[in-house]
């Protein structure tokens, strides 16, 4: 018998495998790494930008020409004329906030060329009610967890296809009946939008039908085969950007579970979320901030609960783009970066917010954790161990002066070489954990970017 690895089954595809023009952009920390800016830069010259996970819990910020846009559900490519945008199966869509975002963009002269997959799931009114209140995860309260729970449970899920089709009222009533107990439980406190003690299930269903009626029409118009059009674009040599939301440490499988979001935030998530083969994914750009932040609850080993942490928050404007909550800030965590680089396999890293560290002396980088007296450079698999981990700061770096506009201008002109030596050394030390850096961001605006 022939060796299985010598036969045609094991062909690498040499000669047939195309050089697909694909870029996956993911976050290498706990979200808010600045993926929006990176996707916006990559969108210039792209054919299609596809969001493959999450929903309006994301807040992708882009600044140019004196305007600041925060996109929650719509792909960042919407800000580039002629670029197509898509929401793939892995996404959860809140029709109401989506329509509002579309309207806001229109007011600014943008009319996104959007396609929404019928296989994406809908965040319904009741999902938002169930996600409200003070929960231990500290979610964004946008209905993300409850919508993905229904997706996994299958019987109570509302896909975009169901939502847009004529059978919506019947589907809705079926779902509400199945969820009746859950809804009753959620309806017993005063702060909720509906109260089943006053409103029958049928009345509630009627109200939802009316509430969603204007957007169902629009969403029906936008529905299309996202996986198909993405694969066609790639097969015909067009450039496609896969825009990830949240960060690897918020991934439902590989993050600090249960303090995570409910979707797949990793490079692999782009394949399952968008319906594209891994063979067609050529480049992975992992975005990391020059320090660490986290919003919501859960462990953050390098958190600084002192004036350095406050300074980073103030200078870096570290407040949630979706909820406005202050972000927890800390030193760069090399254990995290090594772990997330392992999972995502970045072909290049985008390092953001380097400017924010100006004026902090010295700077520390965590290279290991100490857990129960034992040192490890591996990110623990159990959240309990992450909670107990003490960061080991055996890398101490000299800081650099904050940059004024003139100094920034000189750096942007001269590129990496024009950075102060201390900043260059800091970046070099980070690459030991992340891999090669191909872009450094030193401000929120498009042009405040160093390409290497
Ligand atoms: P959810 O995604 O709203 O269920 O929230 C789960 C956790 O993920 C909470 O800690 C949120 O603060 C966090 N989270 C969700 N989306 C983002 C994001 O875009 N950036 C940063 N944190 C996020």
Short mmCIF file of C-alpha atoms and ligand atoms in Angstrom, two decimals:
data_model
loop_
_atom_site.label_atom_id
_atom_site.label_comp_id
_atom_site.label_asym_id
_atom_site.label_seq_id
_atom_site.Cartn_x
_atom_site.Cartn_y
_atom_site.Cartn_z
CA UNK A 1 0.00 0.00 0.00
CA UNK A 2 1.23 3.49 -0.82
CA UNK A 3 2.10 5.82 1.99
CA UNK A 4 -0.89 8.11 2.48
CA UNK A 5 1.40 11.14 2.63
CA UNK A 6 2.93 10.31 -0.75
CA UNK A 7 -0.32 10.03 -2.68
CA UNK A 8 -2.35 12.78 -4.29
CA UNK A 9 -4.50 13.07 -1.16
CA UNK A 10 -1.65 14.89 0.51
CA UNK A 11 -1.02 17.33 -2.31
CA UNK A 12 -0.24 20.82 -1.07
CA UNK A 13 -2.11 22.32 -3.96
CA UNK A 14 1.04 23.74 -5.54
CA UNK A 15 0.06 25.26 -8.83
CA UNK A 16 -3.63 25.26 -8.00
CA UNK A 17 -3.54 27.18 -4.76
CA UNK A 18 -3.99 30.84 -5.53
CA UNK A 19 -2.38 33.70 -3.76
CA UNK A 20 -5.69 34.79 -2.25
CA UNK A 21 -5.78 38.46 -1.35
CA UNK A 22 -7.25 37.97 2.12
CA UNK A 23 -6.55 39.73 5.40
CA UNK A 24 -7.96 38.71 8.75
CA UNK A 25 -7.81 41.41 11.41
CA UNK A 26 -8.19 40.26 15.01
CA UNK A 27 -7.48 41.63 18.46
CA UNK A 28 -4.65 40.08 20.47
CA UNK A 29 -5.82 41.22 23.91
CA UNK A 30 -9.20 41.93 25.54
CA UNK A 31 -10.66 44.00 22.70
CA UNK A 32 -10.36 47.73 22.03
CA UNK A 33 -6.92 47.27 20.47
CA UNK A 34 -7.68 49.66 17.62
CA UNK A 35 -8.87 47.18 15.00
CA UNK A 36 -11.17 49.80 13.47
CA UNK A 37 -8.28 52.01 12.47
CA UNK A 38 -6.32 49.09 11.00
CA UNK A 39 -9.33 47.80 9.03
CA UNK A 40 -10.02 51.33 7.80
CA UNK A 41 -6.45 51.61 6.48
CA UNK A 42 -6.64 48.20 4.84
CA UNK A 43 -10.04 49.01 3.32
CA UNK A 44 -8.50 51.45 0.91
CA UNK A 45 -8.18 49.38 -2.20
CA UNK A 46 -10.20 46.47 -0.82
CA UNK A 47 -13.20 45.00 -2.62
CA UNK A 48 -15.07 43.73 0.41
CA UNK A 49 -14.96 44.02 4.21
CA UNK A 50 -16.70 41.22 6.10
CA UNK A 51 -17.63 41.27 9.79
CA UNK A 52 -17.56 37.65 10.95
CA UNK A 53 -18.39 37.72 14.67
CA UNK A 54 -20.06 39.66 17.44
CA UNK A 55 -22.61 42.40 17.13
CA UNK A 56 -23.20 45.92 18.39
CA UNK A 57 -21.10 45.16 21.47
CA UNK A 58 -18.17 46.28 19.27
CA UNK A 59 -17.18 49.91 18.84
CA UNK A 60 -14.76 50.43 15.98
CA UNK A 61 -13.47 53.99 15.95
CA UNK A 62 -12.13 55.74 12.86
CA UNK A 63 -10.95 59.34 12.66
CA UNK A 64 -10.19 61.31 9.52
CA UNK A 65 -10.75 64.76 8.02
CA UNK A 66 -11.86 66.09 11.41
CA UNK A 67 -14.63 63.48 11.69
CA UNK A 68 -14.88 60.68 14.21
CA UNK A 69 -17.03 57.63 13.49
CA UNK A 70 -17.77 54.80 15.90
CA UNK A 71 -19.15 51.79 14.07
CA UNK A 72 -20.86 49.09 16.08
CA UNK A 73 -22.52 46.74 13.62
CA UNK A 74 -21.56 47.99 10.19
CA UNK A 75 -18.13 46.99 8.85
CA UNK A 76 -15.49 49.71 8.88
CA UNK A 77 -15.19 49.47 5.09
CA UNK A 78 -18.44 51.48 4.95
CA UNK A 79 -16.32 54.62 5.30
CA UNK A 80 -14.55 54.00 1.98
CA UNK A 81 -16.55 54.74 -1.12
CA UNK A 82 -16.83 51.80 -3.51
CA UNK A 83 -15.96 49.18 -0.88
CA UNK A 84 -18.58 46.50 -0.33
CA UNK A 85 -19.50 45.41 3.19
CA UNK A 86 -21.01 42.22 4.53
CA UNK A 87 -22.31 40.78 7.76
CA UNK A 88 -21.64 37.06 7.79
CA UNK A 89 -23.27 34.12 9.59
CA UNK A 90 -21.11 34.49 12.70
CA UNK A 91 -22.60 37.89 13.46
CA UNK A 92 -25.62 38.79 15.59
CA UNK A 93 -27.61 41.74 14.28
CA UNK A 94 -29.76 44.15 16.25
CA UNK A 95 -32.07 45.44 13.50
CA UNK A 96 -32.97 48.62 15.35
CA UNK A 97 -29.44 49.75 16.18
CA UNK A 98 -28.31 48.66 12.70
CA UNK A 99 -30.92 50.90 11.06
CA UNK A 100 -29.91 53.79 13.27
CA UNK A 101 -26.26 53.33 12.35
CA UNK A 102 -27.17 53.19 8.69
CA UNK A 103 -29.15 56.40 9.08
CA UNK A 104 -26.28 58.17 10.89
CA UNK A 105 -23.87 57.18 8.11
CA UNK A 106 -26.33 58.43 5.51
CA UNK A 107 -26.46 61.82 7.24
CA UNK A 108 -22.71 62.02 6.70
CA UNK A 109 -23.03 61.13 3.04
CA UNK A 110 -22.20 57.41 3.25
CA UNK A 111 -24.50 54.83 1.69
CA UNK A 112 -22.88 51.47 2.52
CA UNK A 113 -23.13 48.77 -0.13
CA UNK A 114 -24.21 46.09 2.36
CA UNK A 115 -25.10 42.43 2.20
CA UNK A 116 -26.38 40.58 5.25
CA UNK A 117 -26.35 36.82 5.45
CA UNK A 118 -29.73 35.18 6.07
CA UNK A 119 -27.80 32.86 8.39
CA UNK A 120 -26.74 35.64 10.77
CA UNK A 121 -28.82 35.73 13.94
CA UNK A 122 -31.07 38.51 15.15
CA UNK A 123 -30.80 40.17 18.55
CA UNK A 124 -34.45 40.54 19.48
CA UNK A 125 -35.98 42.95 21.98
CA UNK A 126 -36.20 40.22 24.63
CA UNK A 127 -32.49 39.37 24.27
CA UNK A 128 -31.60 42.89 25.29
CA UNK A 129 -33.96 42.74 28.26
CA UNK A 130 -32.41 39.47 29.41
CA UNK A 131 -28.88 40.85 29.08
CA UNK A 132 -29.69 43.92 31.18
CA UNK A 133 -28.91 44.58 34.81
CA UNK A 134 -25.75 43.99 36.73
CA UNK A 135 -24.44 40.63 35.63
CA UNK A 136 -21.21 39.15 36.91
CA UNK A 137 -19.55 39.15 33.49
CA UNK A 138 -20.12 42.88 33.08
CA UNK A 139 -21.45 42.55 29.54
CA UNK A 140 -22.22 45.47 27.26
CA UNK A 141 -25.93 44.75 27.79
CA UNK A 142 -26.57 44.60 24.05
CA UNK A 143 -28.25 41.17 24.08
CA UNK A 144 -25.20 39.34 22.73
CA UNK A 145 -25.15 36.35 25.11
CA UNK A 146 -28.92 35.66 24.99
CA UNK A 147 -28.95 35.86 21.16
CA UNK A 148 -26.01 33.43 20.79
CA UNK A 149 -27.62 31.14 23.41
CA UNK A 150 -30.73 30.91 21.23
CA UNK A 151 -28.52 30.29 18.19
CA UNK A 152 -26.94 27.32 19.96
CA UNK A 153 -30.28 26.07 21.29
CA UNK A 154 -31.74 26.17 17.72
CA UNK A 155 -35.47 25.98 18.54
CA UNK A 156 -35.71 29.53 19.84
CA UNK A 157 -33.39 31.20 17.35
CA UNK A 158 -34.38 33.95 14.92
CA UNK A 159 -32.11 34.11 11.90
CA UNK A 160 -32.02 37.10 9.58
CA UNK A 161 -33.72 34.92 6.96
CA UNK A 162 -36.64 34.16 9.33
CA UNK A 163 -36.83 37.78 10.37
CA UNK A 164 -37.05 39.10 6.84
CA UNK A 165 -39.45 36.50 5.45
CA UNK A 166 -43.25 36.60 5.38
CA UNK A 167 -43.53 33.87 8.00
CA UNK A 168 -42.00 36.16 10.65
CA UNK A 169 -45.17 36.63 12.78
CA UNK A 170 -45.73 32.88 13.10
CA UNK A 171 -42.05 32.19 13.79
CA UNK A 172 -42.02 34.91 16.43
CA UNK A 173 -45.12 33.54 18.15
CA UNK A 174 -43.65 30.02 18.17
CA UNK A 175 -40.45 31.30 19.74
CA UNK A 176 -42.25 33.39 22.33
CA UNK A 177 -44.34 30.40 23.36
CA UNK A 178 -41.21 28.30 23.83
CA UNK A 179 -39.60 31.08 25.82
CA UNK A 180 -42.66 31.99 27.85
CA UNK A 181 -41.23 31.01 31.24
CA UNK A 182 -37.97 32.75 30.56
CA UNK A 183 -39.80 35.88 29.47
CA UNK A 184 -41.99 35.87 32.53
CA UNK A 185 -38.94 35.65 34.73
CA UNK A 186 -37.33 38.54 32.90
CA UNK A 187 -40.51 40.60 33.04
CA UNK A 188 -40.94 40.69 36.80
CA UNK A 189 -38.76 43.69 37.60
CA UNK A 190 -39.85 47.23 36.95
CA UNK A 191 -36.98 48.37 34.78
CA UNK A 192 -37.84 46.13 31.86
CA UNK A 193 -39.40 47.41 28.69
CA UNK A 194 -42.28 45.02 28.72
CA UNK A 195 -44.10 43.38 31.53
CA UNK A 196 -45.94 40.17 30.92
CA UNK A 197 -48.15 40.78 33.91
CA UNK A 198 -49.75 43.56 31.88
CA UNK A 199 -49.13 42.37 28.35
CA UNK A 200 -50.06 38.95 27.05
CA UNK A 201 -47.65 36.98 24.92
CA UNK A 202 -49.76 37.73 21.87
CA UNK A 203 -49.83 41.46 22.64
CA UNK A 204 -46.09 41.47 23.08
CA UNK A 205 -45.67 39.63 19.77
CA UNK A 206 -47.92 42.20 18.07
CA UNK A 207 -45.87 45.03 19.52
CA UNK A 208 -42.64 43.44 18.25
CA UNK A 209 -44.15 42.95 14.80
CA UNK A 210 -45.00 46.63 14.64
CA UNK A 211 -41.67 47.69 16.09
CA UNK A 212 -39.72 45.68 13.52
CA UNK A 213 -41.96 46.20 10.53
CA UNK A 214 -40.05 49.18 9.01
CA UNK A 215 -36.63 47.54 9.31
CA UNK A 216 -37.71 44.10 8.09
CA UNK A 217 -38.34 45.52 4.66
CA UNK A 218 -34.89 47.12 4.49
CA UNK A 219 -33.14 44.04 5.87
CA UNK A 220 -34.93 41.84 3.32
CA UNK A 221 -33.49 44.06 0.57
CA UNK A 222 -29.97 43.67 1.96
CA UNK A 223 -30.10 39.90 2.48
CA UNK A 224 -27.78 37.88 0.28
CA UNK A 225 -25.32 34.99 0.10
CA UNK A 226 -22.35 36.40 2.01
CA UNK A 227 -20.25 33.25 2.00
CA UNK A 228 -20.86 32.90 -1.74
CA UNK A 229 -19.97 36.45 -2.61
CA UNK A 230 -16.91 36.37 -0.35
CA UNK A 231 -15.62 33.19 -1.97
CA UNK A 232 -16.32 34.56 -5.45
CA UNK A 233 -14.42 37.73 -4.62
CA UNK A 234 -11.44 35.74 -3.33
CA UNK A 235 -11.50 33.29 -6.24
CA UNK A 236 -11.41 36.15 -8.71
CA UNK A 237 -8.37 37.68 -7.01
CA UNK A 238 -10.14 40.53 -5.24
CA UNK A 239 -9.02 41.81 -1.86
CA UNK A 240 -11.19 40.86 1.11
CA UNK A 241 -10.71 42.06 4.69
CA UNK A 242 -12.20 40.00 7.51
CA UNK A 243 -12.94 42.35 10.37
CA UNK A 244 -12.90 40.74 13.79
CA UNK A 245 -14.62 42.22 16.80
CA UNK A 246 -13.52 41.98 20.47
CA UNK A 247 -10.20 40.30 21.26
CA UNK A 248 -8.75 36.80 21.59
CA UNK A 249 -9.00 36.87 25.39
CA UNK A 250 -12.76 37.43 24.97
CA UNK A 251 -13.14 34.40 22.68
CA UNK A 252 -15.84 32.01 23.84
CA UNK A 253 -13.41 29.06 23.63
CA UNK A 254 -9.96 30.51 24.29
CA UNK A 255 -10.65 33.60 26.38
CA UNK A 256 -10.86 33.98 30.14
CA UNK A 257 -14.11 32.01 30.22
CA UNK A 258 -16.73 32.77 31.51
CA UNK A 259 -15.62 36.42 31.39
CA UNK A 260 -15.77 36.44 27.61
CA UNK A 261 -18.15 37.33 24.83
CA UNK A 262 -20.23 34.64 23.12
CA UNK A 263 -18.56 34.46 19.71
CA UNK A 264 -15.33 33.29 18.09
CA UNK A 265 -12.99 36.24 18.03
CA UNK A 266 -9.88 34.49 16.70
CA UNK A 267 -8.44 34.14 13.20
CA UNK A 268 -10.07 30.71 13.00
CA UNK A 269 -13.40 32.39 13.76
CA UNK A 270 -13.11 34.26 10.46
CA UNK A 271 -13.31 30.93 8.58
CA UNK A 272 -16.31 29.58 10.46
CA UNK A 273 -18.04 32.93 10.80
CA UNK A 274 -17.68 33.93 7.15
CA UNK A 275 -17.84 30.50 5.50
CA UNK A 276 -14.40 30.62 3.93
CA UNK A 277 -11.83 27.84 3.82
CA UNK A 278 -8.62 28.27 5.88
CA UNK A 279 -6.74 27.60 2.63
CA UNK A 280 -7.99 30.94 1.31
CA UNK A 281 -6.76 32.90 4.30
CA UNK A 282 -3.34 34.26 3.55
CA UNK A 283 -2.64 36.94 6.08
CA UNK A 284 -3.55 37.43 9.71
CA UNK A 285 -2.99 40.81 11.28
CA UNK A 286 -3.16 40.75 15.03
CA UNK A 287 -3.72 44.14 16.59
CA UNK A 288 -2.22 44.78 20.03
CA UNK A 289 -2.05 47.88 22.14
CA UNK A 290 1.29 48.98 23.58
CA UNK A 291 -0.22 48.33 27.02
CA UNK A 292 -3.19 46.31 28.25
CA UNK A 293 -6.82 47.26 28.82
CA UNK A 294 -9.99 45.44 29.67
CA UNK A 295 -13.57 46.57 30.09
CA UNK A 296 -16.01 44.48 32.09
CA UNK A 297 -15.21 41.90 34.74
CA UNK A 298 -12.70 39.06 34.87
CA UNK A 299 -9.01 38.71 35.60
CA UNK A 300 -6.42 41.20 34.32
CA UNK A 301 -3.04 40.20 35.78
CA UNK A 302 -1.12 43.36 34.85
CA UNK A 303 -3.83 45.80 35.97
CA UNK A 304 -2.54 49.03 37.51
CA UNK A 305 -4.82 50.35 40.20
CA UNK A 306 -2.68 53.43 40.76
CA UNK A 307 -1.93 56.79 39.16
CA UNK A 308 0.00 55.17 36.29
CA UNK A 309 -3.17 53.21 35.40
CA UNK A 310 -5.20 56.42 35.65
CA UNK A 311 -2.71 58.30 33.53
CA UNK A 312 -2.88 55.66 30.78
CA UNK A 313 -6.70 55.80 30.92
CA UNK A 314 -6.76 59.60 30.66
CA UNK A 315 -4.07 60.01 27.99
CA UNK A 316 -5.30 57.01 26.00
CA UNK A 317 -8.97 57.99 26.27
CA UNK A 318 -9.63 54.51 27.62
CA UNK A 319 -13.39 54.62 27.94
CA UNK A 320 -15.64 52.07 26.21
CA UNK A 321 -16.65 53.12 22.68
CA UNK A 322 -19.97 51.29 23.13
CA UNK A 323 -20.86 51.79 26.78
CA UNK A 324 -18.59 54.66 27.88
CA UNK A 325 -17.36 52.56 30.82
CA UNK A 326 -13.82 53.33 32.06
CA UNK A 327 -11.41 50.65 30.89
CA UNK A 328 -9.09 48.95 33.33
CA UNK A 329 -5.48 49.65 32.28
CA UNK A 330 -2.16 47.92 32.90
CA UNK A 331 1.33 47.09 31.64
CA UNK A 332 1.90 45.14 28.46
CA UNK A 333 1.35 41.47 29.17
CA UNK A 334 3.81 39.30 27.24
CA UNK A 335 2.22 36.07 28.50
CA UNK A 336 -1.06 37.13 26.89
CA UNK A 337 0.63 38.22 23.66
CA UNK A 338 2.57 34.96 23.35
CA UNK A 339 -0.63 32.99 23.90
CA UNK A 340 -2.76 34.98 21.45
CA UNK A 341 -0.02 35.00 18.82
CA UNK A 342 0.04 31.21 19.17
CA UNK A 343 -3.70 30.98 18.56
CA UNK A 344 -3.91 33.49 15.70
CA UNK A 345 -0.55 32.89 14.00
CA UNK A 346 -0.21 36.51 12.86
CA UNK A 347 1.68 37.12 9.66
CA UNK A 348 2.10 40.65 10.97
CA UNK A 349 1.26 42.64 14.08
CA UNK A 350 -0.21 46.12 14.28
CA UNK A 351 0.94 47.90 17.43
CA UNK A 352 -1.33 50.74 18.51
CA UNK A 353 -1.27 53.64 20.97
CA UNK A 354 2.50 53.74 21.40
CA UNK A 355 2.23 57.52 21.88
CA UNK A 356 0.13 57.06 25.05
CA UNK A 357 3.12 55.71 26.99
CA UNK A 358 5.15 58.91 26.48
CA UNK A 359 6.15 60.46 29.82
CA UNK A 360 5.92 57.26 31.89
CA UNK A 361 9.24 56.27 33.48
CA UNK A 362 10.14 53.44 33.64
CA UNK A 363 7.93 51.08 31.61
CA UNK A 364 7.43 47.46 32.59
CA UNK A 365 6.64 44.41 30.51
CA UNK A 366 5.30 41.24 32.08
CA UNK A 367 7.09 38.21 30.68
CA UNK A 368 5.86 35.49 33.07
CA UNK A 369 3.31 34.77 35.77
CA UNK A 370 3.95 33.43 39.22
CA UNK A 371 1.21 31.07 40.35
CA UNK A 372 1.47 29.51 43.81
CA UNK A 373 5.17 30.38 43.88
CA UNK A 374 5.90 28.73 40.52
CA UNK A 375 6.85 30.74 37.45
CA UNK A 376 5.30 30.03 34.09
CA UNK A 377 5.39 31.71 30.69
CA UNK A 378 2.19 29.95 29.58
CA UNK A 379 -1.21 31.55 29.81
CA UNK A 380 -3.24 29.34 32.19
CA UNK A 381 -6.18 27.39 30.83
CA UNK A 382 -8.25 27.94 33.96
CA UNK A 383 -9.62 31.34 34.84
CA UNK A 384 -8.98 30.59 38.52
CA UNK A 385 -5.27 30.34 37.77
CA UNK A 386 -5.35 33.59 35.79
CA UNK A 387 -7.03 35.21 38.80
CA UNK A 388 -4.22 33.98 41.07
CA UNK A 389 -1.41 34.85 38.65
CA UNK A 390 1.06 37.48 39.81
CA UNK A 391 2.80 39.23 36.94
CA UNK A 392 6.60 38.99 36.84
CA UNK A 393 8.04 42.27 35.59
CA UNK A 394 11.57 41.29 34.70
CA UNK A 395 11.70 43.69 31.77
CA UNK A 396 12.14 47.30 32.78
CA UNK A 397 12.47 49.85 30.00
CA UNK A 398 13.37 53.51 29.94
CA UNK A 399 10.44 55.64 28.84
CA UNK A 400 10.45 58.57 26.41
CA UNK A 401 9.15 62.13 26.47
CA UNK A 402 5.57 62.71 25.31
CA UNK A 403 5.44 63.88 21.69
CA UNK A 404 3.92 67.19 20.66
CA UNK A 405 2.42 67.66 17.19
CA UNK A 406 5.78 68.76 15.68
CA UNK A 407 7.62 65.75 17.06
CA UNK A 408 4.84 63.46 15.87
CA UNK A 409 5.10 65.04 12.42
CA UNK A 410 8.85 64.35 12.31
CA UNK A 411 8.32 60.74 13.42
CA UNK A 412 5.62 60.19 10.81
CA UNK A 413 7.90 61.57 8.14
CA UNK A 414 10.96 59.58 9.22
CA UNK A 415 9.13 56.34 10.07
CA UNK A 416 10.35 53.78 12.58
CA UNK A 417 13.94 55.11 12.53
CA UNK A 418 12.71 58.51 13.65
CA UNK A 419 11.26 57.14 16.90
CA UNK A 420 13.27 57.87 20.05
CA UNK A 421 15.69 55.02 20.83
CA UNK A 422 13.73 54.13 23.98
CA UNK A 423 10.53 53.70 21.96
CA UNK A 424 12.35 51.62 19.33
CA UNK A 425 13.76 49.38 22.04
CA UNK A 426 10.32 49.06 23.65
CA UNK A 427 8.79 47.96 20.33
CA UNK A 428 11.63 45.49 19.77
CA UNK A 429 11.05 43.92 23.18
CA UNK A 430 7.33 43.55 22.46
CA UNK A 431 8.04 41.72 19.20
CA UNK A 432 9.71 38.97 21.25
CA UNK A 433 6.18 38.09 22.37
CA UNK A 434 4.03 39.10 19.43
CA UNK A 435 6.15 38.44 16.34
CA UNK A 436 7.03 41.03 13.70
CA UNK A 437 5.34 44.42 13.82
CA UNK A 438 4.30 45.85 10.45
CA UNK A 439 2.40 48.94 11.57
CA UNK A 440 2.69 51.28 14.52
CA UNK A 441 -0.09 53.68 15.37
CA UNK A 442 0.86 56.86 17.23
CA UNK A 443 -2.52 58.61 17.24
CA UNK A 444 -6.16 58.02 16.36
CA UNK A 445 -6.11 59.68 12.94
CA UNK A 446 -5.60 57.74 9.72
CA UNK A 447 -2.33 59.46 8.92
CA UNK A 448 -0.85 58.96 12.41
CA UNK A 449 0.52 55.63 11.34
CA UNK A 450 4.04 54.28 10.77
CA UNK A 451 4.32 51.50 8.22
CA UNK A 452 7.38 49.29 8.55
P1 LIG B 1 -20.89 40.94 25.76
O1 LIG B 1 -20.11 40.72 24.51
O2 LIG B 1 -21.72 42.19 25.73
O3 LIG B 1 -21.67 39.72 26.16
O4 LIG B 1 -19.84 41.17 26.95
C1 LIG B 1 -18.96 40.15 27.42
C2 LIG B 1 -17.62 40.75 27.83
O5 LIG B 1 -16.93 41.18 26.66
C3 LIG B 1 -17.73 41.97 28.75
O6 LIG B 1 -16.60 41.97 29.60
C4 LIG B 1 -17.62 43.12 27.77
O7 LIG B 1 -17.14 44.30 28.40
C5 LIG B 1 -16.62 42.57 26.78
N1 LIG B 1 -16.73 43.14 25.44
C6 LIG B 1 -17.69 42.90 24.53
N2 LIG B 1 -17.46 43.58 23.40
C7 LIG B 1 -16.32 44.26 23.60
C8 LIG B 1 -15.54 45.11 22.78
O8 LIG B 1 -15.84 45.38 21.62
N3 LIG B 1 -14.41 45.60 23.34
C9 LIG B 1 -14.02 45.28 24.60
N4 LIG B 1 -14.71 44.49 25.40
C10 LIG B 1 -15.85 43.97 24.90
#
